[in-house]
């Protein structure tokens, strides 16, 4: 099933989360829709989507199980409020919070132990792309970040070139296919593309060979854009 995942990042409020979720709920689609609201609105969205096929996920989780970790949210807590998924290794966490492959690996293990499925993000900077180093960079993120128990059932890979996230600059189909072809040789997991996917760019991006879905930021909080992507129009 084609996956359309919406990462709301640190956006919206209770009213707009309510409205957006209700609009998404009303759409009939064969796609697998997964919403990643901020922690504060997870319960609200869980409640609104309870009788639908829409799945819910957290944007991050702690590597710790529980205890004195002020401000952190555990994978068990995500599970408890109805999450099935969690995003781990997003470039904004890697860069803004200095998350290393080692830390990401611990988070992933903790998430799996709690029974969550992980959307595991990888991606290269523009500098790394220009130095022709992409596949090595991605391979290192995967080798050091994935755990031994990561498999096709509990881990989805999301390839998001950092230079394409929130910039309006999408990767070319050939650029993504080069990465996907290489990843598919080693990993049997589903692979998503992310980076400036919107109602316009998605038409072309859908042609990517072996594409299992999209991880969408900016366009996932705009009702019209997200609906058009889901409806394929
Ligand atoms: P974007 O974000 O769609 O706004 O580029 C994608 C992401 O960060 O997952």
PDB file of C-alpha atoms and ligand atoms in Angstrom:
ATOM      1  CA  UNK A   1       0.000   0.000   0.000  1.00  0.00           C
ATOM      2  CA  UNK A   2       1.338   3.458  -0.929  1.00  0.00           C
ATOM      3  CA  UNK A   3       2.199   5.428   2.218  1.00  0.00           C
ATOM      4  CA  UNK A   4       1.430   9.125   2.622  1.00  0.00           C
ATOM      5  CA  UNK A   5       2.934  10.329   5.896  1.00  0.00           C
ATOM      6  CA  UNK A   6       2.367  13.873   7.152  1.00  0.00           C
ATOM      7  CA  UNK A   7       4.960  15.313   9.530  1.00  0.00           C
ATOM      8  CA  UNK A   8       3.384  18.406  11.061  1.00  0.00           C
ATOM      9  CA  UNK A   9       6.645  19.390  12.804  1.00  0.00           C
ATOM     10  CA  UNK A  10       6.130  22.249  15.338  1.00  0.00           C
ATOM     11  CA  UNK A  11       3.034  23.661  13.660  1.00  0.00           C
ATOM     12  CA  UNK A  12      -0.727  24.068  14.195  1.00  0.00           C
ATOM     13  CA  UNK A  13      -2.779  24.384  17.397  1.00  0.00           C
ATOM     14  CA  UNK A  14      -5.676  22.391  18.800  1.00  0.00           C
ATOM     15  CA  UNK A  15      -8.233  24.092  16.584  1.00  0.00           C
ATOM     16  CA  UNK A  16      -6.289  23.713  13.335  1.00  0.00           C
ATOM     17  CA  UNK A  17      -5.263  20.147  14.253  1.00  0.00           C
ATOM     18  CA  UNK A  18      -8.937  19.348  14.731  1.00  0.00           C
ATOM     19  CA  UNK A  19      -9.928  20.883  11.394  1.00  0.00           C
ATOM     20  CA  UNK A  20      -7.085  19.330   9.425  1.00  0.00           C
ATOM     21  CA  UNK A  21      -7.689  15.866  10.882  1.00  0.00           C
ATOM     22  CA  UNK A  22     -11.409  16.043  10.170  1.00  0.00           C
ATOM     23  CA  UNK A  23     -10.765  17.036   6.550  1.00  0.00           C
ATOM     24  CA  UNK A  24      -8.295  14.195   6.077  1.00  0.00           C
ATOM     25  CA  UNK A  25     -10.736  11.771   7.689  1.00  0.00           C
ATOM     26  CA  UNK A  26     -13.376  12.517   5.107  1.00  0.00           C
ATOM     27  CA  UNK A  27     -11.213  11.337   2.209  1.00  0.00           C
ATOM     28  CA  UNK A  28     -11.627   7.877   0.780  1.00  0.00           C
ATOM     29  CA  UNK A  29      -8.278   6.516  -0.266  1.00  0.00           C
ATOM     30  CA  UNK A  30      -6.432   3.279  -0.768  1.00  0.00           C
ATOM     31  CA  UNK A  31      -3.231   4.912   0.475  1.00  0.00           C
ATOM     32  CA  UNK A  32      -1.940   4.319   3.977  1.00  0.00           C
ATOM     33  CA  UNK A  33      -2.160   7.705   5.683  1.00  0.00           C
ATOM     34  CA  UNK A  34      -0.009   8.303   8.766  1.00  0.00           C
ATOM     35  CA  UNK A  35      -0.154  11.564  10.725  1.00  0.00           C
ATOM     36  CA  UNK A  36       2.660  12.878  12.913  1.00  0.00           C
ATOM     37  CA  UNK A  37       1.237  15.756  14.987  1.00  0.00           C
ATOM     38  CA  UNK A  38       3.211  17.462  17.752  1.00  0.00           C
ATOM     39  CA  UNK A  39       3.092  15.522  21.054  1.00  0.00           C
ATOM     40  CA  UNK A  40       0.548  17.948  22.518  1.00  0.00           C
ATOM     41  CA  UNK A  41      -2.074  17.058  19.886  1.00  0.00           C
ATOM     42  CA  UNK A  42      -1.497  13.309  19.668  1.00  0.00           C
ATOM     43  CA  UNK A  43      -4.390  12.440  21.969  1.00  0.00           C
ATOM     44  CA  UNK A  44      -6.723  14.773  20.121  1.00  0.00           C
ATOM     45  CA  UNK A  45      -5.817  13.289  16.726  1.00  0.00           C
ATOM     46  CA  UNK A  46      -5.944   9.751  18.158  1.00  0.00           C
ATOM     47  CA  UNK A  47      -9.455  10.417  19.361  1.00  0.00           C
ATOM     48  CA  UNK A  48     -10.571  11.892  16.030  1.00  0.00           C
ATOM     49  CA  UNK A  49      -9.095   9.053  13.966  1.00  0.00           C
ATOM     50  CA  UNK A  50     -10.064   6.200  16.295  1.00  0.00           C
ATOM     51  CA  UNK A  51     -12.600   4.642  13.934  1.00  0.00           C
ATOM     52  CA  UNK A  52     -10.660   5.302  10.715  1.00  0.00           C
ATOM     53  CA  UNK A  53      -7.769   3.666   8.853  1.00  0.00           C
ATOM     54  CA  UNK A  54      -5.530   6.660   9.552  1.00  0.00           C
ATOM     55  CA  UNK A  55      -2.479   5.776  11.626  1.00  0.00           C
ATOM     56  CA  UNK A  56      -0.728   7.953  14.138  1.00  0.00           C
ATOM     57  CA  UNK A  57       2.914   8.498  14.994  1.00  0.00           C
ATOM     58  CA  UNK A  58       5.234  10.555  17.174  1.00  0.00           C
ATOM     59  CA  UNK A  59       7.866  12.862  15.670  1.00  0.00           C
ATOM     60  CA  UNK A  60      10.536  11.676  18.105  1.00  0.00           C
ATOM     61  CA  UNK A  61      10.992   9.611  21.267  1.00  0.00           C
ATOM     62  CA  UNK A  62      13.479   9.263  24.066  1.00  0.00           C
ATOM     63  CA  UNK A  63      16.150   6.582  24.054  1.00  0.00           C
ATOM     64  CA  UNK A  64      15.342   6.041  27.749  1.00  0.00           C
ATOM     65  CA  UNK A  65      12.547   3.881  29.069  1.00  0.00           C
ATOM     66  CA  UNK A  66      11.325   6.226  31.845  1.00  0.00           C
ATOM     67  CA  UNK A  67      12.485   8.358  34.731  1.00  0.00           C
ATOM     68  CA  UNK A  68      13.949  11.785  35.446  1.00  0.00           C
ATOM     69  CA  UNK A  69      14.221  13.102  31.894  1.00  0.00           C
ATOM     70  CA  UNK A  70      12.443  16.445  31.988  1.00  0.00           C
ATOM     71  CA  UNK A  71      10.841  17.362  28.703  1.00  0.00           C
ATOM     72  CA  UNK A  72      11.325  13.973  27.085  1.00  0.00           C
ATOM     73  CA  UNK A  73       8.611  11.630  25.849  1.00  0.00           C
ATOM     74  CA  UNK A  74       9.069   7.865  25.904  1.00  0.00           C
ATOM     75  CA  UNK A  75       8.167   5.379  23.207  1.00  0.00           C
ATOM     76  CA  UNK A  76       5.853   3.655  25.711  1.00  0.00           C
ATOM     77  CA  UNK A  77       3.961   6.925  26.144  1.00  0.00           C
ATOM     78  CA  UNK A  78       3.541   7.238  22.379  1.00  0.00           C
ATOM     79  CA  UNK A  79       2.207   3.711  22.248  1.00  0.00           C
ATOM     80  CA  UNK A  80      -0.081   4.462  25.171  1.00  0.00           C
ATOM     81  CA  UNK A  81      -1.782   7.381  23.404  1.00  0.00           C
ATOM     82  CA  UNK A  82      -2.405   5.364  20.258  1.00  0.00           C
ATOM     83  CA  UNK A  83       0.736   5.734  18.146  1.00  0.00           C
ATOM     84  CA  UNK A  84       1.758   2.936  15.835  1.00  0.00           C
ATOM     85  CA  UNK A  85       4.801   4.755  14.411  1.00  0.00           C
ATOM     86  CA  UNK A  86       7.621   7.083  15.383  1.00  0.00           C
ATOM     87  CA  UNK A  87      10.002   9.111  13.204  1.00  0.00           C
ATOM     88  CA  UNK A  88      13.641   8.577  14.118  1.00  0.00           C
ATOM     89  CA  UNK A  89      16.740  10.178  12.626  1.00  0.00           C
ATOM     90  CA  UNK A  90      15.001  13.132  10.996  1.00  0.00           C
ATOM     91  CA  UNK A  91      17.637  15.582   9.752  1.00  0.00           C
ATOM     92  CA  UNK A  92      16.144  18.362  11.887  1.00  0.00           C
ATOM     93  CA  UNK A  93      16.799  16.208  14.984  1.00  0.00           C
ATOM     94  CA  UNK A  94      20.230  15.203  13.725  1.00  0.00           C
ATOM     95  CA  UNK A  95      21.231  18.825  13.154  1.00  0.00           C
ATOM     96  CA  UNK A  96      19.280  20.928  15.656  1.00  0.00           C
ATOM     97  CA  UNK A  97      19.736  18.469  18.512  1.00  0.00           C
ATOM     98  CA  UNK A  98      23.065  16.919  17.554  1.00  0.00           C
ATOM     99  CA  UNK A  99      21.578  13.439  17.344  1.00  0.00           C
ATOM    100  CA  UNK A 100      24.311  10.992  16.407  1.00  0.00           C
ATOM    101  CA  UNK A 101      23.900   7.643  14.681  1.00  0.00           C
ATOM    102  CA  UNK A 102      24.641   6.037  18.053  1.00  0.00           C
ATOM    103  CA  UNK A 103      21.826   7.900  19.808  1.00  0.00           C
ATOM    104  CA  UNK A 104      19.470   7.276  16.907  1.00  0.00           C
ATOM    105  CA  UNK A 105      20.263   3.578  17.153  1.00  0.00           C
ATOM    106  CA  UNK A 106      19.329   3.573  20.853  1.00  0.00           C
ATOM    107  CA  UNK A 107      16.057   5.375  20.136  1.00  0.00           C
ATOM    108  CA  UNK A 108      15.208   2.925  17.392  1.00  0.00           C
ATOM    109  CA  UNK A 109      15.831  -0.027  19.655  1.00  0.00           C
ATOM    110  CA  UNK A 110      13.699   1.510  22.400  1.00  0.00           C
ATOM    111  CA  UNK A 111      10.895   2.204  19.923  1.00  0.00           C
ATOM    112  CA  UNK A 112      10.946  -1.353  18.625  1.00  0.00           C
ATOM    113  CA  UNK A 113      10.954  -2.706  22.189  1.00  0.00           C
ATOM    114  CA  UNK A 114       7.771  -0.713  22.787  1.00  0.00           C
ATOM    115  CA  UNK A 115       6.164  -2.220  19.708  1.00  0.00           C
ATOM    116  CA  UNK A 116       6.345   0.911  17.564  1.00  0.00           C
ATOM    117  CA  UNK A 117       7.186   0.882  13.881  1.00  0.00           C
ATOM    118  CA  UNK A 118       9.940   3.289  12.938  1.00  0.00           C
ATOM    119  CA  UNK A 119      10.213   5.671  10.010  1.00  0.00           C
ATOM    120  CA  UNK A 120      13.968   5.874   9.856  1.00  0.00           C
ATOM    121  CA  UNK A 121      15.220   8.985   8.050  1.00  0.00           C
ATOM    122  CA  UNK A 122      18.445   9.242   6.143  1.00  0.00           C
ATOM    123  CA  UNK A 123      19.773  11.935   3.850  1.00  0.00           C
ATOM    124  CA  UNK A 124      22.832  13.792   2.634  1.00  0.00           C
ATOM    125  CA  UNK A 125      23.746  17.488   2.746  1.00  0.00           C
ATOM    126  CA  UNK A 126      24.316  19.429  -0.459  1.00  0.00           C
ATOM    127  CA  UNK A 127      28.033  19.422   0.255  1.00  0.00           C
ATOM    128  CA  UNK A 128      28.061  15.632   0.601  1.00  0.00           C
ATOM    129  CA  UNK A 129      26.087  15.293  -2.624  1.00  0.00           C
ATOM    130  CA  UNK A 130      28.428  17.579  -4.494  1.00  0.00           C
ATOM    131  CA  UNK A 131      31.452  15.664  -3.276  1.00  0.00           C
ATOM    132  CA  UNK A 132      29.925  12.547  -4.841  1.00  0.00           C
ATOM    133  CA  UNK A 133      29.808  10.844  -1.476  1.00  0.00           C
ATOM    134  CA  UNK A 134      26.093  10.203  -1.148  1.00  0.00           C
ATOM    135  CA  UNK A 135      25.880   6.445  -1.063  1.00  0.00           C
ATOM    136  CA  UNK A 136      28.650   6.153   1.559  1.00  0.00           C
ATOM    137  CA  UNK A 137      26.962   8.763   3.742  1.00  0.00           C
ATOM    138  CA  UNK A 138      23.606   6.991   3.567  1.00  0.00           C
ATOM    139  CA  UNK A 139      25.131   3.565   4.090  1.00  0.00           C
ATOM    140  CA  UNK A 140      26.885   4.799   7.248  1.00  0.00           C
ATOM    141  CA  UNK A 141      23.626   6.240   8.606  1.00  0.00           C
ATOM    142  CA  UNK A 142      21.934   2.904   8.017  1.00  0.00           C
ATOM    143  CA  UNK A 143      24.731   0.682   9.264  1.00  0.00           C
ATOM    144  CA  UNK A 144      25.196   2.644  12.474  1.00  0.00           C
ATOM    145  CA  UNK A 145      21.569   3.600  13.007  1.00  0.00           C
ATOM    146  CA  UNK A 146      19.602   0.439  12.346  1.00  0.00           C
ATOM    147  CA  UNK A 147      19.499  -2.323  14.946  1.00  0.00           C
ATOM    148  CA  UNK A 148      19.844  -6.019  14.424  1.00  0.00           C
ATOM    149  CA  UNK A 149      16.088  -6.481  14.894  1.00  0.00           C
ATOM    150  CA  UNK A 150      15.177  -3.865  12.251  1.00  0.00           C
ATOM    151  CA  UNK A 151      13.180  -5.598   9.579  1.00  0.00           C
ATOM    152  CA  UNK A 152      10.592  -5.078   6.888  1.00  0.00           C
ATOM    153  CA  UNK A 153       7.765  -5.187   9.405  1.00  0.00           C
ATOM    154  CA  UNK A 154       9.036  -2.706  11.968  1.00  0.00           C
ATOM    155  CA  UNK A 155      11.176  -0.271   9.969  1.00  0.00           C
ATOM    156  CA  UNK A 156      10.446   1.937   6.973  1.00  0.00           C
ATOM    157  CA  UNK A 157      13.318   3.912   5.477  1.00  0.00           C
ATOM    158  CA  UNK A 158      12.697   7.535   4.446  1.00  0.00           C
ATOM    159  CA  UNK A 159      15.247   9.023   2.062  1.00  0.00           C
ATOM    160  CA  UNK A 160      15.180  12.784   2.485  1.00  0.00           C
ATOM    161  CA  UNK A 161      17.995  14.738   0.835  1.00  0.00           C
ATOM    162  CA  UNK A 162      18.591  17.543   3.346  1.00  0.00           C
ATOM    163  CA  UNK A 163      18.921  20.147   0.601  1.00  0.00           C
ATOM    164  CA  UNK A 164      15.381  19.322  -0.528  1.00  0.00           C
ATOM    165  CA  UNK A 165      13.658  19.636   2.874  1.00  0.00           C
ATOM    166  CA  UNK A 166      11.542  22.764   3.166  1.00  0.00           C
ATOM    167  CA  UNK A 167      13.477  24.426   0.352  1.00  0.00           C
ATOM    168  CA  UNK A 168      11.066  23.950  -2.523  1.00  0.00           C
ATOM    169  CA  UNK A 169      13.839  22.157  -4.346  1.00  0.00           C
ATOM    170  CA  UNK A 170      12.933  18.537  -5.009  1.00  0.00           C
ATOM    171  CA  UNK A 171      15.382  15.904  -6.066  1.00  0.00           C
ATOM    172  CA  UNK A 172      15.299  14.771  -9.685  1.00  0.00           C
ATOM    173  CA  UNK A 173      13.798  11.377 -10.352  1.00  0.00           C
ATOM    174  CA  UNK A 174      17.164   9.993 -11.529  1.00  0.00           C
ATOM    175  CA  UNK A 175      18.848  11.267  -8.360  1.00  0.00           C
ATOM    176  CA  UNK A 176      16.347   9.488  -6.129  1.00  0.00           C
ATOM    177  CA  UNK A 177      16.353   6.332  -8.250  1.00  0.00           C
ATOM    178  CA  UNK A 178      20.119   6.049  -7.996  1.00  0.00           C
ATOM    179  CA  UNK A 179      19.770   6.001  -4.204  1.00  0.00           C
ATOM    180  CA  UNK A 180      16.741   3.698  -4.180  1.00  0.00           C
ATOM    181  CA  UNK A 181      18.392   1.190  -6.527  1.00  0.00           C
ATOM    182  CA  UNK A 182      21.410   1.038  -4.295  1.00  0.00           C
ATOM    183  CA  UNK A 183      19.374   0.724  -1.075  1.00  0.00           C
ATOM    184  CA  UNK A 184      17.091  -1.951  -2.513  1.00  0.00           C
ATOM    185  CA  UNK A 185      20.103  -4.199  -3.120  1.00  0.00           C
ATOM    186  CA  UNK A 186      20.705  -4.455   0.628  1.00  0.00           C
ATOM    187  CA  UNK A 187      17.436  -3.513   2.302  1.00  0.00           C
ATOM    188  CA  UNK A 188      14.072  -5.110   1.723  1.00  0.00           C
ATOM    189  CA  UNK A 189      12.283  -2.390   3.730  1.00  0.00           C
ATOM    190  CA  UNK A 190       9.752  -0.017   2.235  1.00  0.00           C
ATOM    191  CA  UNK A 191      11.390   3.249   1.158  1.00  0.00           C
ATOM    192  CA  UNK A 192       9.739   6.655   1.215  1.00  0.00           C
ATOM    193  CA  UNK A 193      10.930   9.854  -0.428  1.00  0.00           C
ATOM    194  CA  UNK A 194      10.747  13.170   1.445  1.00  0.00           C
ATOM    195  CA  UNK A 195      11.775  16.723   0.613  1.00  0.00           C
ATOM    196  CA  UNK A 196       9.462  19.423  -0.764  1.00  0.00           C
ATOM    197  CA  UNK A 197       6.762  16.977  -1.811  1.00  0.00           C
ATOM    198  CA  UNK A 198       3.608  18.936  -2.641  1.00  0.00           C
ATOM    199  CA  UNK A 199       0.572  18.649  -4.904  1.00  0.00           C
ATOM    200  CA  UNK A 200       2.663  19.703  -7.904  1.00  0.00           C
ATOM    201  CA  UNK A 201       5.955  17.877  -7.345  1.00  0.00           C
ATOM    202  CA  UNK A 202       4.256  14.627  -6.278  1.00  0.00           C
ATOM    203  CA  UNK A 203       3.017  13.944  -9.808  1.00  0.00           C
ATOM    204  CA  UNK A 204       6.526  13.527 -11.142  1.00  0.00           C
ATOM    205  CA  UNK A 205       7.952  12.024  -7.984  1.00  0.00           C
ATOM    206  CA  UNK A 206       5.360   9.247  -8.125  1.00  0.00           C
ATOM    207  CA  UNK A 207       7.174   7.933 -11.198  1.00  0.00           C
ATOM    208  CA  UNK A 208      10.198   6.989  -9.085  1.00  0.00           C
ATOM    209  CA  UNK A 209      10.892   3.309  -9.465  1.00  0.00           C
ATOM    210  CA  UNK A 210      10.426   1.301  -6.247  1.00  0.00           C
ATOM    211  CA  UNK A 211       8.806   4.227  -4.427  1.00  0.00           C
ATOM    212  CA  UNK A 212       6.696   3.074  -1.457  1.00  0.00           C
ATOM    213  CA  UNK A 213       5.412   6.473  -0.380  1.00  0.00           C
ATOM    214  CA  UNK A 214       6.109  10.036   0.712  1.00  0.00           C
ATOM    215  CA  UNK A 215       7.098  11.705   3.963  1.00  0.00           C
ATOM    216  CA  UNK A 216       5.642  15.189   3.703  1.00  0.00           C
ATOM    217  CA  UNK A 217       6.326  18.246   5.859  1.00  0.00           C
ATOM    218  CA  UNK A 218       5.054  21.659   4.724  1.00  0.00           C
ATOM    219  CA  UNK A 219       2.342  20.396   2.365  1.00  0.00           C
ATOM    220  CA  UNK A 220       0.907  18.047   5.004  1.00  0.00           C
ATOM    221  CA  UNK A 221      -0.427  20.941   7.104  1.00  0.00           C
ATOM    222  CA  UNK A 222      -2.135  22.635   4.160  1.00  0.00           C
ATOM    223  CA  UNK A 223      -5.511  20.949   3.817  1.00  0.00           C
ATOM    224  CA  UNK A 224      -5.834  21.409   0.053  1.00  0.00           C
ATOM    225  CA  UNK A 225      -2.299  20.326  -0.753  1.00  0.00           C
ATOM    226  CA  UNK A 226      -2.411  17.247   1.435  1.00  0.00           C
ATOM    227  CA  UNK A 227      -5.815  16.207   0.133  1.00  0.00           C
ATOM    228  CA  UNK A 228      -4.676  16.584  -3.468  1.00  0.00           C
ATOM    229  CA  UNK A 229      -1.644  14.422  -2.788  1.00  0.00           C
ATOM    230  CA  UNK A 230      -3.787  11.726  -1.171  1.00  0.00           C
ATOM    231  CA  UNK A 231      -6.431  11.927  -3.870  1.00  0.00           C
ATOM    232  CA  UNK A 232      -3.785  11.834  -6.565  1.00  0.00           C
ATOM    233  CA  UNK A 233      -5.059  14.946  -8.365  1.00  0.00           C
TER     234      UNK A 233
HETATM  235  P1  LIG B   1       9.088  19.230   3.515  1.00  0.00           P
HETATM  236  O1  LIG B   1       9.611  18.386   4.772  1.00  0.00           O
HETATM  237  O2  LIG B   1       8.054  18.415   2.831  1.00  0.00           O
HETATM  238  O3  LIG B   1       8.546  20.494   4.124  1.00  0.00           O
HETATM  239  O4  LIG B   1      10.282  19.488   2.646  1.00  0.00           O
HETATM  240  C1  LIG B   1       9.838  17.011   4.656  1.00  0.00           C
HETATM  241  C2  LIG B   1      10.310  16.448   5.968  1.00  0.00           C
HETATM  242  O5  LIG B   1      11.025  17.134   6.705  1.00  0.00           O
HETATM  243  O6  LIG B   1       9.974  15.293   6.318  1.00  0.00           O
END
